[in-house]
Amino acid sequence: MTSFTPSQTNIIPEIPKRGMPVTLITGFLGSGKTTLLNQILKNKQDLKVAVLVNEFGDINIDSQLLVSIDEDMMELSNGCICCTINDGLVDAVYRVLEREDRIDYLVIETTGVADPLPIILTFLGTELRDLTNLDSIITLVDAEAFDAEHFQSESALKQITYGDIILLNKVDLATPAKLQEVEDYIYEVKAGAKILHTQYGEVPLPLLLDTDLTPKQDYLSIVEEDEHKEHDHHHHSDHLDNDGFVSISFQSDRPFDVHRFEAFLTEEMPPGVFRAKGILWFDDSDLRHIFQLSGPRYNLHADNWCSPRKNQLVFIGRNLNPSEIKSHLHKCLI
C-alpha cells in the first residue's frame, strides 16, 4: 500500500473541506463495543460508514450483508466497510481515505484497556488533522458489571474522563439503585457528563455521529507540547502492563471435557478475569463453540467447523497467574 506523504495529500479526491468525521468508541473490557459496532454497520440510514477494528473476529456480519472480504478489509452490501488496524492506526485511516467511494463517517474501536488520549492526539497532532474531523468520543460502561474495581484501572478512568458521550449499556440487567450509583460515580469523574441509557448498544445514529462534541481546543495545547518533544505517530502505549493487565492465550489440539470446563468457569477461574473469548472444541459435540465471557456472564454459541478442530482461548484480566490458568485448562482437556 502506498502511503501519501503530507505534501501529496492534496491529490486525494473529493474529501470534504472539514475532513471526514471520526467517532472513537472506547469502553472497558466487555462493555459492549462490538455490539455497538454491529449496530452501526447494519445502519438503516444509508450512511456510508467505515469501521476500524483490531480484529474482524468479533464482528458478526450477516452473510447477506457481505460483498467481499480482503485480508484486512471487508465490504458490505450497504456500502459500509470494515478495516482492521493491523499496521497501525494512521495507515488504516489512509486506507479508508484513499478509497474512491466517499465515506461519510469513520468509526474506530479502541481496545478495552486503551487510554483514548494517544489516539485523540494522533488525529489532532499528525497530518490527519487536515483530512479528518474528530467528532466525538463515545465511552461504553457496562451498568451491571461496573464496580469501583474497574477504576483501579487508569485507562478505565481516562475513558470516562475523555468521553464526550457515556453510553450506560446493559441497563436492563441493573437495578435502579445500581444505575444511580454508577451515574453518581461517572459524574464524580466527569462533571456534566452526557449519559445515555442503552440496551444492546441500540442508539439512534444521529445521537452518536456528526455531533461535533469533541472539545478539540482543549487538546491542542497537549499536541503543541508533544510537538516540542520527539513525536511518535503511533503512540503505542504499554497500557496493558501499566495497570497490571495481562492477556493469556491457550491453544490445544485436544478437546475439552465439557463438564470439567464448566467446573473451571464456575469454581476455579480467578476473580481477576474481566474478559475471555475463544473457539472451543468439546469431546461430545461435532460443532465448534464460540465462547464469550464478560465480567460475571458468559455465553456459548455453536456453529459448524470451517477449519481443523482445536481449542483457542484468550483471557484478559488483572494480576493473573498465567501458569495457574493454563494448568487448570490442561486439566480440562480429554
Short mmCIF file of N, CA and C in Angstrom, two decimals, residues 122-208:
data_model
loop_
_atom_site.label_atom_id
_atom_site.label_comp_id
_atom_site.label_asym_id
_atom_site.label_seq_id
_atom_site.Cartn_x
_atom_site.Cartn_y
_atom_site.Cartn_z
N THR A 122 -3.28 11.53 18.01
CA THR A 122 -2.88 11.11 16.67
C THR A 122 -3.71 11.86 15.63
N PHE A 123 -5.00 12.07 15.93
CA PHE A 123 -5.85 12.78 14.97
C PHE A 123 -5.61 14.27 14.97
N LEU A 124 -5.21 14.82 16.12
CA LEU A 124 -5.06 16.27 16.18
C LEU A 124 -3.61 16.71 15.99
N GLY A 125 -2.67 15.77 16.11
CA GLY A 125 -1.26 16.17 16.11
C GLY A 125 -0.47 15.62 14.94
N THR A 126 -1.13 14.95 13.99
CA THR A 126 -0.41 14.49 12.80
C THR A 126 -1.10 15.09 11.58
N GLU A 127 -0.61 14.73 10.39
CA GLU A 127 -1.23 15.26 9.16
C GLU A 127 -2.69 14.85 9.04
N LEU A 128 -3.13 13.90 9.86
CA LEU A 128 -4.55 13.51 9.80
C LEU A 128 -5.46 14.67 10.18
N ARG A 129 -4.89 15.67 10.88
CA ARG A 129 -5.79 16.73 11.36
C ARG A 129 -6.38 17.52 10.19
N ASP A 130 -5.72 17.50 9.03
CA ASP A 130 -6.26 18.23 7.87
C ASP A 130 -7.26 17.40 7.08
N LEU A 131 -7.24 16.09 7.30
CA LEU A 131 -8.05 15.20 6.46
C LEU A 131 -9.27 14.67 7.19
N THR A 132 -9.25 14.77 8.52
CA THR A 132 -10.34 14.20 9.30
C THR A 132 -10.82 15.24 10.30
N ASN A 133 -11.98 14.99 10.87
CA ASN A 133 -12.52 15.90 11.86
C ASN A 133 -12.97 15.06 13.05
N LEU A 134 -12.21 15.12 14.13
CA LEU A 134 -12.55 14.31 15.30
C LEU A 134 -13.87 14.82 15.88
N ASP A 135 -14.89 13.99 15.81
CA ASP A 135 -16.25 14.44 16.04
C ASP A 135 -16.71 14.13 17.47
N SER A 136 -16.53 12.88 17.91
CA SER A 136 -16.95 12.56 19.27
C SER A 136 -16.23 11.31 19.78
N ILE A 137 -16.09 11.26 21.08
CA ILE A 137 -15.54 10.08 21.75
C ILE A 137 -16.68 9.50 22.58
N ILE A 138 -17.03 8.25 22.26
CA ILE A 138 -18.15 7.59 22.93
C ILE A 138 -17.58 6.52 23.86
N THR A 139 -17.97 6.58 25.12
CA THR A 139 -17.46 5.61 26.09
C THR A 139 -18.60 4.72 26.54
N LEU A 140 -18.44 3.41 26.40
CA LEU A 140 -19.45 2.49 26.90
C LEU A 140 -19.10 2.05 28.31
N VAL A 141 -20.13 1.96 29.15
CA VAL A 141 -19.95 1.46 30.51
C VAL A 141 -20.99 0.35 30.72
N ASP A 142 -20.55 -0.78 31.22
CA ASP A 142 -21.45 -1.90 31.49
C ASP A 142 -22.12 -1.64 32.85
N ALA A 143 -23.42 -1.29 32.80
CA ALA A 143 -24.11 -0.87 34.02
C ALA A 143 -24.17 -1.99 35.05
N GLU A 144 -24.22 -3.22 34.59
CA GLU A 144 -24.35 -4.32 35.55
C GLU A 144 -23.01 -4.71 36.16
N ALA A 145 -21.99 -4.87 35.31
CA ALA A 145 -20.71 -5.39 35.81
C ALA A 145 -19.85 -4.32 36.45
N PHE A 146 -20.24 -3.06 36.26
CA PHE A 146 -19.46 -1.94 36.78
C PHE A 146 -19.22 -2.06 38.28
N ASP A 147 -17.98 -1.88 38.70
CA ASP A 147 -17.73 -1.68 40.13
C ASP A 147 -16.46 -0.85 40.28
N ALA A 148 -16.23 -0.41 41.49
CA ALA A 148 -15.11 0.51 41.70
C ALA A 148 -13.78 -0.16 41.32
N GLU A 149 -13.74 -1.49 41.38
CA GLU A 149 -12.54 -2.24 40.97
C GLU A 149 -12.06 -1.83 39.57
N HIS A 150 -13.04 -1.70 38.64
CA HIS A 150 -12.67 -1.33 37.28
C HIS A 150 -11.77 -0.11 37.31
N PHE A 151 -12.05 0.75 38.27
CA PHE A 151 -11.43 2.06 38.23
C PHE A 151 -10.16 2.14 39.03
N GLN A 152 -9.69 0.94 39.47
CA GLN A 152 -8.27 0.94 39.86
C GLN A 152 -7.48 0.97 38.57
N SER A 153 -8.19 0.82 37.46
CA SER A 153 -7.54 0.86 36.16
C SER A 153 -7.50 2.29 35.66
N GLU A 154 -6.27 2.75 35.45
CA GLU A 154 -6.05 4.10 34.96
C GLU A 154 -6.81 4.32 33.65
N SER A 155 -6.73 3.32 32.74
CA SER A 155 -7.34 3.55 31.43
C SER A 155 -8.86 3.60 31.52
N ALA A 156 -9.46 2.82 32.42
CA ALA A 156 -10.92 2.85 32.55
C ALA A 156 -11.38 4.25 33.00
N LEU A 157 -10.61 4.85 33.90
CA LEU A 157 -10.93 6.21 34.34
C LEU A 157 -10.80 7.20 33.20
N LYS A 158 -9.71 7.05 32.43
CA LYS A 158 -9.48 8.01 31.35
C LYS A 158 -10.54 7.89 30.28
N GLN A 159 -11.06 6.68 30.07
CA GLN A 159 -12.11 6.51 29.07
C GLN A 159 -13.32 7.38 29.42
N ILE A 160 -13.60 7.47 30.73
CA ILE A 160 -14.73 8.31 31.15
C ILE A 160 -14.35 9.79 31.08
N THR A 161 -13.12 10.09 31.52
CA THR A 161 -12.67 11.48 31.51
C THR A 161 -12.75 12.08 30.12
N TYR A 162 -12.32 11.31 29.11
CA TYR A 162 -12.27 11.86 27.75
C TYR A 162 -13.54 11.59 26.95
N GLY A 163 -14.50 10.87 27.52
CA GLY A 163 -15.71 10.54 26.76
C GLY A 163 -16.60 11.77 26.58
N ASP A 164 -17.02 12.03 25.34
CA ASP A 164 -17.97 13.13 25.10
C ASP A 164 -19.39 12.67 25.37
N ILE A 165 -19.65 11.38 25.11
CA ILE A 165 -20.95 10.78 25.43
C ILE A 165 -20.66 9.48 26.17
N ILE A 166 -21.33 9.26 27.28
CA ILE A 166 -21.18 7.99 28.01
C ILE A 166 -22.44 7.17 27.75
N LEU A 167 -22.27 5.99 27.15
CA LEU A 167 -23.41 5.10 26.97
C LEU A 167 -23.43 4.14 28.14
N LEU A 168 -24.43 4.29 28.99
CA LEU A 168 -24.58 3.37 30.11
C LEU A 168 -25.35 2.19 29.55
N ASN A 169 -24.61 1.11 29.25
CA ASN A 169 -25.16 0.00 28.48
C ASN A 169 -25.65 -1.11 29.42
N LYS A 170 -26.47 -2.00 28.88
CA LYS A 170 -26.99 -3.15 29.63
C LYS A 170 -27.85 -2.70 30.82
N VAL A 171 -28.55 -1.57 30.65
CA VAL A 171 -29.33 -1.04 31.78
C VAL A 171 -30.46 -2.00 32.17
N ASP A 172 -30.85 -2.87 31.21
CA ASP A 172 -31.90 -3.85 31.53
C ASP A 172 -31.44 -4.88 32.57
N LEU A 173 -30.12 -4.98 32.78
CA LEU A 173 -29.61 -6.00 33.71
C LEU A 173 -29.30 -5.43 35.09
N ALA A 174 -29.43 -4.11 35.24
CA ALA A 174 -29.01 -3.49 36.50
C ALA A 174 -30.24 -2.96 37.26
N THR A 175 -30.15 -2.96 38.58
CA THR A 175 -31.25 -2.42 39.39
C THR A 175 -31.21 -0.89 39.33
N PRO A 176 -32.35 -0.23 39.59
CA PRO A 176 -32.34 1.25 39.62
C PRO A 176 -31.30 1.80 40.58
N ALA A 177 -31.12 1.12 41.72
CA ALA A 177 -30.14 1.61 42.71
C ALA A 177 -28.73 1.53 42.11
N LYS A 178 -28.46 0.44 41.41
CA LYS A 178 -27.14 0.26 40.80
C LYS A 178 -26.90 1.34 39.74
N LEU A 179 -27.94 1.62 38.94
CA LEU A 179 -27.80 2.64 37.90
C LEU A 179 -27.47 3.99 38.52
N GLN A 180 -28.16 4.29 39.62
CA GLN A 180 -27.94 5.56 40.30
C GLN A 180 -26.49 5.65 40.78
N GLU A 181 -26.02 4.54 41.35
CA GLU A 181 -24.66 4.51 41.89
C GLU A 181 -23.63 4.72 40.77
N VAL A 182 -23.86 4.05 39.64
CA VAL A 182 -22.92 4.18 38.52
C VAL A 182 -22.94 5.61 37.99
N GLU A 183 -24.14 6.17 37.84
CA GLU A 183 -24.22 7.55 37.33
C GLU A 183 -23.52 8.52 38.27
N ASP A 184 -23.75 8.36 39.58
CA ASP A 184 -23.09 9.25 40.54
C ASP A 184 -21.58 9.18 40.37
N TYR A 185 -21.11 7.95 40.18
CA TYR A 185 -19.66 7.76 40.05
C TYR A 185 -19.15 8.46 38.79
N ILE A 186 -19.89 8.30 37.69
CA ILE A 186 -19.45 8.92 36.43
C ILE A 186 -19.42 10.44 36.59
N TYR A 187 -20.43 11.01 37.25
CA TYR A 187 -20.45 12.48 37.43
C TYR A 187 -19.29 12.93 38.33
N GLU A 188 -18.88 12.06 39.27
CA GLU A 188 -17.71 12.42 40.10
C GLU A 188 -16.47 12.52 39.24
N VAL A 189 -16.31 11.55 38.32
CA VAL A 189 -15.13 11.55 37.45
C VAL A 189 -15.21 12.68 36.44
N LYS A 190 -16.42 12.91 35.93
CA LYS A 190 -16.57 13.91 34.88
C LYS A 190 -17.84 14.72 35.12
N ALA A 191 -17.65 15.91 35.67
CA ALA A 191 -18.82 16.75 35.95
C ALA A 191 -19.53 17.08 34.64
N GLY A 192 -20.85 17.04 34.67
CA GLY A 192 -21.60 17.42 33.47
C GLY A 192 -21.54 16.42 32.33
N ALA A 193 -21.18 15.17 32.64
CA ALA A 193 -21.09 14.15 31.58
C ALA A 193 -22.45 13.99 30.90
N LYS A 194 -22.43 13.72 29.58
CA LYS A 194 -23.67 13.39 28.85
C LYS A 194 -23.84 11.87 28.92
N ILE A 195 -24.88 11.42 29.60
CA ILE A 195 -25.08 9.97 29.78
C ILE A 195 -26.34 9.52 29.05
N LEU A 196 -26.22 8.48 28.22
CA LEU A 196 -27.40 7.89 27.57
C LEU A 196 -27.56 6.47 28.08
N HIS A 197 -28.80 6.06 28.38
CA HIS A 197 -29.05 4.67 28.80
C HIS A 197 -29.30 3.82 27.57
N THR A 198 -28.65 2.66 27.49
CA THR A 198 -28.86 1.81 26.32
C THR A 198 -28.97 0.34 26.72
N GLN A 199 -29.58 -0.43 25.82
CA GLN A 199 -29.57 -1.89 25.90
C GLN A 199 -29.03 -2.41 24.58
N TYR A 200 -28.15 -3.38 24.65
CA TYR A 200 -27.55 -3.97 23.43
C TYR A 200 -26.94 -2.90 22.52
N GLY A 201 -26.51 -1.79 23.11
CA GLY A 201 -25.88 -0.75 22.31
C GLY A 201 -26.80 -0.15 21.26
N GLU A 202 -28.11 -0.21 21.49
CA GLU A 202 -29.03 0.32 20.48
C GLU A 202 -29.26 1.82 20.70
N VAL A 203 -28.68 2.62 19.82
CA VAL A 203 -28.80 4.07 19.94
C VAL A 203 -29.05 4.62 18.54
N PRO A 204 -29.99 5.53 18.36
CA PRO A 204 -30.16 6.14 17.04
C PRO A 204 -28.86 6.81 16.61
N LEU A 205 -28.41 6.50 15.39
CA LEU A 205 -27.10 7.00 14.96
C LEU A 205 -26.95 8.52 15.03
N PRO A 206 -28.01 9.31 14.74
CA PRO A 206 -27.80 10.76 14.82
C PRO A 206 -27.39 11.24 16.21
N LEU A 207 -27.64 10.43 17.25
CA LEU A 207 -27.19 10.84 18.59
C LEU A 207 -25.69 10.62 18.75
N LEU A 208 -25.11 9.78 17.87
CA LEU A 208 -23.70 9.43 18.04
C LEU A 208 -22.80 10.06 17.00
#
